[in-house]
Amino acid sequence: MPLITKDINLAQQTLKQGKPVAIPTETVYGLAAMINNEQAINAVFTMKNRPLDHPLIIHVAKDWDLNHLVTKVPNYGQILMEHFWPGPLTLIFQLKEGAVNPLINGGQSTVAIRCPKHKMTQELLKHIDTPIVAPSANPFGKISPTTAEHVAKSFKNENLLILDGGRCPIGIESTIVDVSNPDSYQILRHGLIDSKEIARVIKADASNAESSIRTPGRLKQHYQPHKPLFYFLDYLSLERYCQETKQEVYVIAGKKPATVIERLFHQLSESPQQAAFDLYYQLREADESSAPVIAIELPKNSSEWEGIRERVLKAGSKGETS
Ligand code: TXA
Ligand code: MG
């Protein structure tokens, strides 16, 4: 059975004994192991049922010297770090040869690093004085957890220590930017720090960086609830689907369709921050509800919504009406 605690010392001891610990971050909960403990890193892959070719993000304390791990940080990468760290931004750097266990980065020449903002995890990182790897604390392909209870539910048969830092204030995973190329960057995963903001911050000081955004992630499906999730490009088609279908539907949309009861409805916020905070939480509520399917209104295609749209597009499939 998992044990939920607020005791940072206990979390520190457990990590030092070579066991994984679930930790809070400002984005989602992570399943952490110290980067110098191969047994613990292996345990993280096993617990998540994660394929070994999906590299992990290293989480570092504020002001930790990156020179231990990386070579050649381009100017624009330095600017991003100064602007957004600690915070929900992961950067991909050129790895210093031999600096990490190849289990962490899949033996590639690059490594992903982030400096989380959550106070408890920063304190933990400061005390253990070693970076940690932390993939999201969910079984592979499923919804990331945003509360300690959600982690416990996903790993109910494991002897897992969960450091409880409350509900994650951001609610979706960090934005990932590849800064391993000196001349240009690529956004590999969208998040609440959006492409416009990144371009604005870099352009302010680094005129040589140009954006070439590539479709994020290699997996078509990810972040999935247990029940089928259908997304609709506009409210009216969602409303029509709810009228036509014979079954109960859990609805996440700007308005409540008249055919749907209050208990099976969550109002999608007009603010991307609030919508991100609610998204995974609501998908879990939907999974626990009596409705066998979930319908969501896809937010508009603009930079501040790109993180949420990316999650919905990967978690669901396009809803059809007749
Ligand atoms: O917000 C977050 O980033 C959360 C919290 C816990 O920090 N962590 C997280 O980790 O989302 P995970 O393992 O669920 O996602 C890590 C992503 C994967 O899609 C992986 O492919 C990518 O980072 N990644 C890691 N190392 C990489 C590398 N060297 N090159 C390209 N992508 C990399
Ligand atoms: Mg994940």
Tab-separated table of C-alpha atoms and ligand atoms in Angstrom:
chain	number	residue	atom	x	y	z
A	1	MET	CA	0.000	0.000	0.000
A	2	PRO	CA	1.241	3.536	-0.731
A	3	LEU	CA	2.019	5.848	2.191
A	4	ILE	CA	1.162	9.538	1.865
A	5	THR	CA	3.363	11.852	3.937
A	6	LYS	CA	4.392	15.495	4.278
A	7	ASP	CA	7.722	14.487	5.860
A	8	ILE	CA	10.527	15.718	3.576
A	9	ASN	CA	13.169	13.962	5.722
A	10	LEU	CA	11.456	10.620	5.244
A	11	ALA	CA	11.295	11.237	1.480
A	12	GLN	CA	14.982	12.104	1.500
A	13	GLN	CA	15.933	8.939	3.434
A	14	THR	CA	13.810	6.743	1.182
A	15	LEU	CA	15.422	8.164	-1.970
A	16	LYS	CA	18.867	7.663	-0.447
A	17	GLN	CA	17.979	4.009	0.260
A	18	GLY	CA	17.529	3.587	-3.492
A	19	LYS	CA	13.743	3.538	-3.607
A	20	PRO	CA	11.412	5.613	-5.815
A	21	VAL	CA	9.364	8.350	-4.109
A	22	ALA	CA	6.440	10.231	-5.657
A	23	ILE	CA	7.020	13.982	-5.459
A	24	PRO	CA	4.857	17.051	-6.035
A	25	THR	CA	5.827	19.541	-8.712
A	26	GLU	CA	3.992	22.625	-9.930
A	27	THR	CA	2.947	20.728	-13.096
A	28	VAL	CA	2.045	17.143	-12.109
A	29	TYR	CA	3.334	14.586	-9.580
A	30	GLY	CA	6.559	12.784	-10.550
A	31	LEU	CA	7.914	9.349	-9.695
A	32	ALA	CA	11.418	10.175	-8.524
A	33	ALA	CA	14.720	8.331	-8.217
A	34	MET	CA	18.216	9.705	-7.623
A	35	ILE	CA	20.198	9.930	-10.877
A	36	ASN	CA	23.087	7.958	-9.402
A	37	ASN	CA	21.009	4.943	-8.368
A	38	GLU	CA	20.451	2.489	-11.193
A	39	GLN	CA	18.295	0.150	-9.148
A	40	ALA	CA	15.877	2.952	-8.271
A	41	ILE	CA	15.750	4.182	-11.884
A	42	ASN	CA	14.946	0.656	-13.027
A	43	ALA	CA	12.214	0.465	-10.403
A	44	VAL	CA	10.665	3.653	-11.839
A	45	PHE	CA	10.493	2.142	-15.346
A	46	THR	CA	9.030	-1.094	-13.977
A	47	MET	CA	6.435	0.597	-11.774
A	48	LYS	CA	5.221	2.771	-14.643
A	49	ASN	CA	5.449	-0.061	-17.162
A	50	ARG	CA	7.363	2.434	-19.300
A	51	PRO	CA	9.371	1.320	-22.344
A	52	LEU	CA	13.106	1.912	-21.878
A	53	ASP	CA	13.305	4.053	-25.027
A	54	HIS	CA	11.319	6.856	-23.380
A	55	PRO	CA	13.973	9.020	-21.756
A	56	LEU	CA	13.478	10.680	-18.378
A	57	ILE	CA	13.688	14.315	-17.290
A	58	ILE	CA	16.355	15.194	-14.710
A	59	HIS	CA	15.120	17.617	-12.043
A	60	VAL	CA	17.683	19.901	-10.445
A	61	ALA	CA	17.821	22.269	-7.471
A	62	LYS	CA	17.838	26.002	-8.058
A	63	ASP	CA	21.352	27.192	-8.919
A	64	TRP	CA	22.659	23.625	-9.352
A	65	ASP	CA	25.690	23.719	-11.656
A	66	LEU	CA	24.577	22.305	-15.031
A	67	ASN	CA	28.189	21.987	-16.153
A	68	HIS	CA	28.226	18.599	-14.402
A	69	LEU	CA	25.844	17.272	-17.048
A	70	VAL	CA	25.818	19.373	-20.185
A	71	THR	CA	28.100	20.982	-22.767
A	72	LYS	CA	27.482	24.010	-24.942
A	73	VAL	CA	24.460	25.870	-23.654
A	74	PRO	CA	23.557	28.319	-26.449
A	75	ASN	CA	22.914	31.932	-25.478
A	76	TYR	CA	19.211	31.629	-26.122
A	77	GLY	CA	19.089	28.525	-23.849
A	78	GLN	CA	20.734	30.552	-21.104
A	79	ILE	CA	18.124	33.274	-21.592
A	80	LEU	CA	15.275	30.746	-21.316
A	81	MET	CA	16.725	29.344	-18.086
A	82	GLU	CA	17.169	32.775	-16.585
A	83	HIS	CA	13.636	33.735	-17.512
A	84	PHE	CA	11.649	30.590	-16.697
A	85	TRP	CA	13.603	28.602	-14.058
A	86	PRO	CA	12.519	27.502	-11.567
A	87	GLY	CA	9.300	26.746	-13.453
A	88	PRO	CA	7.398	24.507	-15.869
A	89	LEU	CA	9.992	24.450	-18.675
A	90	THR	CA	12.155	21.431	-19.596
A	91	LEU	CA	15.192	22.006	-21.793
A	92	ILE	CA	17.031	19.436	-23.909
A	93	PHE	CA	20.798	19.955	-23.892
A	94	GLN	CA	23.852	18.277	-25.389
A	95	LEU	CA	24.997	15.762	-22.785
A	96	LYS	CA	28.519	15.790	-21.438
A	97	GLU	CA	29.836	12.409	-22.508
A	98	GLY	CA	29.361	9.741	-19.859
A	99	ALA	CA	27.760	12.180	-17.399
A	100	VAL	CA	24.542	10.202	-16.876
A	101	ASN	CA	23.504	6.579	-16.721
A	102	PRO	CA	22.277	5.748	-20.269
A	103	LEU	CA	19.075	4.387	-18.739
A	104	ILE	CA	18.082	8.009	-18.084
A	105	ASN	CA	18.408	9.402	-21.613
A	106	GLY	CA	18.112	6.189	-23.628
A	107	GLY	CA	21.799	6.401	-24.513
A	108	GLN	CA	21.237	9.513	-26.672
A	109	SER	CA	23.661	12.433	-26.966
A	110	THR	CA	21.128	14.767	-25.338
A	111	VAL	CA	19.562	15.064	-21.887
A	112	ALA	CA	16.344	16.688	-20.623
A	113	ILE	CA	16.604	18.912	-17.551
A	114	ARG	CA	14.139	20.970	-15.585
A	115	CYS	CA	14.246	23.025	-12.392
A	116	PRO	CA	10.846	22.622	-10.719
A	117	LYS	CA	9.284	25.468	-8.769
A	118	HIS	CA	7.398	23.488	-6.111
A	119	LYS	CA	8.759	24.504	-2.692
A	120	MET	CA	8.744	21.020	-1.153
A	121	THR	CA	10.594	19.460	-4.059
A	122	GLN	CA	13.111	22.295	-4.151
A	123	GLU	CA	13.766	21.717	-0.455
A	124	LEU	CA	14.148	17.988	-1.048
A	125	LEU	CA	16.578	18.563	-3.941
A	126	LYS	CA	18.616	20.964	-1.846
A	127	HIS	CA	18.921	18.455	0.992
A	128	ILE	CA	19.828	15.398	-1.075
A	129	ASP	CA	22.265	17.469	-3.134
A	130	THR	CA	21.810	15.122	-6.132
A	131	PRO	CA	19.428	15.616	-9.050
A	132	ILE	CA	16.521	13.222	-9.499
A	133	VAL	CA	14.766	11.751	-12.508
A	134	ALA	CA	10.994	12.137	-12.362
A	135	PRO	CA	8.612	10.976	-15.059
A	136	SER	CA	4.976	11.725	-14.360
A	137	ALA	CA	3.705	9.386	-11.623
A	138	ASN	CA	1.159	7.469	-13.718
A	139	PRO	CA	1.171	4.120	-15.507
A	140	PHE	CA	2.560	4.608	-19.031
A	141	GLY	CA	0.087	6.295	-21.419
A	142	LYS	CA	-2.442	7.213	-18.730
A	143	ILE	CA	-3.438	10.531	-17.160
A	144	SER	CA	-0.824	12.280	-15.038
A	145	PRO	CA	-1.725	12.767	-11.356
A	146	THR	CA	-2.257	16.202	-9.867
A	147	THR	CA	-2.882	15.132	-6.243
A	148	ALA	CA	-1.192	12.676	-3.864
A	149	GLU	CA	-4.446	10.664	-3.766
A	150	HIS	CA	-4.384	10.268	-7.550
A	151	VAL	CA	-0.848	8.834	-7.318
A	152	ALA	CA	-1.972	6.443	-4.575
A	153	LYS	CA	-4.885	5.239	-6.714
A	154	SER	CA	-2.608	4.461	-9.651
A	155	PHE	CA	-0.143	2.492	-7.542
A	156	LYS	CA	-2.400	0.933	-4.934
A	157	ASN	CA	-0.440	-2.331	-4.755
A	158	GLU	CA	2.971	-0.705	-4.400
A	159	ASN	CA	4.895	0.137	-1.256
A	160	LEU	CA	5.330	3.673	-2.533
A	161	LEU	CA	6.074	6.739	-0.422
A	162	ILE	CA	4.185	9.785	-1.725
A	163	LEU	CA	5.262	13.251	-0.649
A	164	ASP	CA	2.070	15.270	-0.414
A	165	GLY	CA	2.496	18.829	-1.653
A	166	GLY	CA	-1.196	19.506	-2.315
A	167	ARG	CA	-2.863	19.866	-5.694
A	168	CYS	CA	-0.460	20.797	-8.508
A	169	PRO	CA	-1.070	24.465	-9.367
A	170	ILE	CA	-0.442	24.130	-13.124
A	171	GLY	CA	-2.037	20.767	-13.811
A	172	ILE	CA	-0.399	19.727	-17.118
A	173	GLU	CA	3.200	18.695	-17.830
A	174	SER	CA	6.026	21.137	-18.530
A	175	THR	CA	6.736	22.639	-21.951
A	176	ILE	CA	9.750	20.877	-23.519
A	177	VAL	CA	12.142	22.876	-25.702
A	178	ASP	CA	15.125	21.365	-27.485
A	179	VAL	CA	18.033	23.813	-27.120
A	180	SER	CA	20.727	21.326	-28.167
A	181	ASN	CA	21.226	23.083	-31.505
A	182	PRO	CA	23.152	26.382	-31.289
A	183	ASP	CA	21.128	28.033	-34.059
A	184	SER	CA	17.498	27.058	-33.638
A	185	TYR	CA	15.120	25.554	-31.137
A	186	GLN	CA	12.235	23.128	-31.357
A	187	ILE	CA	9.247	22.809	-29.084
A	188	LEU	CA	8.808	19.082	-28.444
A	189	ARG	CA	5.864	19.283	-26.039
A	190	HIS	CA	3.572	22.229	-25.513
A	191	GLY	CA	2.597	23.458	-22.077
A	192	LEU	CA	1.391	26.544	-20.272
A	193	ILE	CA	4.570	28.394	-21.218
A	194	ASP	CA	3.506	28.802	-24.825
A	195	SER	CA	5.348	29.207	-28.131
A	196	LYS	CA	4.626	32.936	-28.385
A	197	GLU	CA	6.036	33.610	-24.946
A	198	ILE	CA	9.160	31.581	-25.725
A	199	ALA	CA	9.700	33.386	-29.022
A	200	ARG	CA	9.196	36.733	-27.312
A	201	VAL	CA	11.701	36.017	-24.537
A	202	ILE	CA	14.361	34.677	-26.885
A	203	LYS	CA	13.961	37.371	-29.511
A	204	ALA	CA	14.444	40.013	-26.896
A	205	ASP	CA	18.069	38.992	-26.568
A	206	ALA	CA	19.009	36.339	-29.113
A	207	SER	CA	18.299	37.309	-32.670
A	208	ASN	CA	19.972	34.164	-34.078
A	209	ALA	CA	17.348	31.768	-32.683
A	210	GLU	CA	14.506	30.839	-34.957
A	211	SER	CA	11.595	28.659	-34.129
A	212	SER	CA	10.902	25.444	-35.979
A	213	ILE	CA	8.056	23.820	-34.183
A	214	ARG	CA	7.634	20.141	-34.797
A	215	THR	CA	4.687	17.985	-33.889
A	216	PRO	CA	5.339	16.926	-30.332
A	217	GLY	CA	5.812	13.404	-29.099
A	218	ARG	CA	6.236	10.220	-31.052
A	219	LEU	CA	3.186	8.541	-29.618
A	220	LYS	CA	-0.156	9.254	-31.200
A	221	GLN	CA	-2.024	8.422	-28.020
A	222	HIS	CA	-1.178	9.479	-24.524
A	223	TYR	CA	-2.679	11.023	-21.380
A	224	GLN	CA	-5.645	8.692	-21.727
A	225	PRO	CA	-8.569	8.268	-19.351
A	226	HIS	CA	-9.998	4.752	-18.974
A	227	LYS	CA	-13.220	5.646	-20.791
A	228	PRO	CA	-13.465	6.693	-24.452
A	229	LEU	CA	-12.931	10.446	-24.822
A	230	PHE	CA	-14.406	12.261	-27.840
A	231	TYR	CA	-13.483	15.820	-28.694
A	232	PHE	CA	-15.657	18.207	-30.719
A	233	LEU	CA	-14.421	21.191	-32.684
A	234	ASP	CA	-17.377	23.336	-31.656
A	235	TYR	CA	-20.037	23.415	-28.989
A	236	LEU	CA	-22.958	22.773	-31.363
A	237	SER	CA	-21.611	19.443	-32.610
A	238	LEU	CA	-20.977	18.373	-29.013
A	239	GLU	CA	-24.533	19.357	-28.089
A	240	ARG	CA	-25.890	17.392	-31.066
A	241	TYR	CA	-23.861	14.333	-30.069
A	242	CYS	CA	-25.353	14.487	-26.560
A	243	GLN	CA	-28.873	14.710	-28.027
A	244	GLU	CA	-28.371	11.814	-30.439
A	245	THR	CA	-26.564	9.313	-28.244
A	246	LYS	CA	-28.508	6.803	-26.179
A	247	GLN	CA	-25.962	6.696	-23.378
A	248	GLU	CA	-24.989	9.027	-20.549
A	249	VAL	CA	-22.128	11.396	-21.405
A	250	TYR	CA	-19.738	13.239	-19.082
A	251	VAL	CA	-19.334	16.677	-20.667
A	252	ILE	CA	-16.488	19.180	-20.356
A	253	ALA	CA	-17.514	22.260	-22.354
A	254	GLY	CA	-18.135	25.994	-22.218
A	255	LYS	CA	-21.884	25.433	-21.707
A	256	LYS	CA	-24.045	22.613	-20.375
A	257	PRO	CA	-26.117	20.886	-23.060
A	258	ALA	CA	-29.765	20.738	-21.988
A	259	THR	CA	-29.805	16.925	-22.207
A	260	VAL	CA	-26.935	16.541	-19.717
A	261	ILE	CA	-27.454	16.560	-15.959
A	262	GLU	CA	-25.417	18.858	-13.703
A	263	ARG	CA	-23.541	15.962	-12.032
A	264	LEU	CA	-22.092	14.892	-15.390
A	265	PHE	CA	-20.976	18.366	-16.444
A	266	HIS	CA	-17.861	20.435	-15.888
A	267	GLN	CA	-17.657	23.957	-17.248
A	268	LEU	CA	-14.488	24.429	-19.272
A	269	SER	CA	-12.950	27.696	-18.099
A	270	GLU	CA	-12.292	30.554	-20.497
A	271	SER	CA	-8.877	30.946	-18.909
A	272	PRO	CA	-6.209	28.511	-20.176
A	273	GLN	CA	-4.553	28.516	-16.718
A	274	GLN	CA	-7.762	27.423	-15.016
A	275	ALA	CA	-8.587	24.940	-17.792
A	276	ALA	CA	-5.136	23.317	-17.445
A	277	PHE	CA	-5.560	23.164	-13.661
A	278	ASP	CA	-8.901	21.369	-14.152
A	279	LEU	CA	-8.190	19.114	-17.149
A	280	TYR	CA	-6.645	15.934	-15.695
A	281	TYR	CA	-8.622	16.345	-12.496
A	282	GLN	CA	-11.880	16.430	-14.474
A	283	LEU	CA	-10.924	13.495	-16.690
A	284	ARG	CA	-10.464	11.488	-13.502
A	285	GLU	CA	-13.853	12.665	-12.199
A	286	ALA	CA	-15.315	11.568	-15.529
A	287	ASP	CA	-13.658	8.154	-15.233
A	288	GLU	CA	-15.295	7.718	-11.832
A	289	SER	CA	-18.739	8.916	-12.925
A	290	SER	CA	-21.663	6.762	-14.093
A	291	ALA	CA	-21.266	7.903	-17.729
A	292	PRO	CA	-19.526	5.387	-20.027
A	293	VAL	CA	-18.130	8.086	-22.364
A	294	ILE	CA	-16.588	11.549	-22.075
A	295	ALA	CA	-17.123	14.454	-24.503
A	296	ILE	CA	-14.997	17.596	-24.518
A	297	GLU	CA	-15.156	20.816	-26.490
A	298	LEU	CA	-11.747	21.388	-28.064
A	299	PRO	CA	-10.488	24.859	-27.103
A	300	LYS	CA	-9.675	27.302	-29.885
A	301	ASN	CA	-6.471	27.051	-31.867
A	302	SER	CA	-4.327	29.812	-30.355
A	303	SER	CA	-0.939	29.788	-28.655
A	304	GLU	CA	-2.176	30.023	-25.078
A	305	TRP	CA	-4.384	26.946	-25.583
A	306	GLU	CA	-1.813	24.784	-27.401
A	307	GLY	CA	-0.758	22.792	-24.293
A	308	ILE	CA	-4.354	21.852	-23.495
A	309	ARG	CA	-5.257	21.101	-27.120
A	310	GLU	CA	-2.245	18.829	-27.479
A	311	ARG	CA	-3.305	16.765	-24.434
A	312	VAL	CA	-6.934	16.511	-25.589
A	313	LEU	CA	-5.981	15.542	-29.159
A	314	LYS	CA	-3.718	12.765	-27.853
A	315	ALA	CA	-6.062	11.550	-25.171
A	316	GLY	CA	-9.154	11.395	-27.352
A	317	SER	CA	-10.544	10.848	-30.812
A	318	LYS	CA	-12.778	13.046	-32.945
A	319	GLY	CA	-16.436	12.756	-31.997
A	320	GLU	CA	-18.902	12.031	-34.801
A	321	THR	CA	-22.496	13.137	-35.222
A	322	SER	CA	-24.894	12.039	-37.925
B	1	TXA	O1	6.051	18.445	-15.965
B	1	TXA	C1	6.806	17.508	-16.213
B	1	TXA	O2	7.701	17.588	-17.082
B	1	TXA	C2	6.622	16.227	-15.411
B	1	TXA	C3	6.970	16.525	-13.944
B	1	TXA	C4	6.900	15.303	-13.078
B	1	TXA	O3	8.226	17.120	-13.882
B	1	TXA	N1	7.411	15.166	-15.935
B	1	TXA	C5	7.106	14.544	-17.106
B	1	TXA	O4	7.920	13.458	-17.427
B	1	TXA	O5	6.169	14.878	-17.807
B	1	TXA	P1	7.509	12.361	-18.496
B	1	TXA	O6	8.567	11.313	-18.346
B	1	TXA	O7	6.131	11.965	-18.306
B	1	TXA	O8	7.743	13.066	-19.870
B	1	TXA	C6	9.061	13.305	-20.297
B	1	TXA	C7	9.113	13.604	-21.759
B	1	TXA	C8	8.915	12.353	-22.603
B	1	TXA	O9	7.979	12.625	-23.625
B	1	TXA	C9	10.294	12.108	-23.182
B	1	TXA	O10	10.240	11.518	-24.446
B	1	TXA	C10	10.880	13.516	-23.240
B	1	TXA	O11	10.415	14.097	-22.072
B	1	TXA	N2	12.359	13.483	-23.201
B	1	TXA	C11	13.156	13.162	-22.165
B	1	TXA	N3	14.464	13.194	-22.521
B	1	TXA	C12	14.494	13.582	-23.813
B	1	TXA	C13	15.548	13.809	-24.755
B	1	TXA	N4	16.832	13.645	-24.437
B	1	TXA	N5	15.185	14.186	-26.006
B	1	TXA	C14	13.875	14.358	-26.340
B	1	TXA	N6	12.848	14.151	-25.496
B	1	TXA	C15	13.146	13.770	-24.254
B	2	MG	MG	4.230	11.385	-18.634
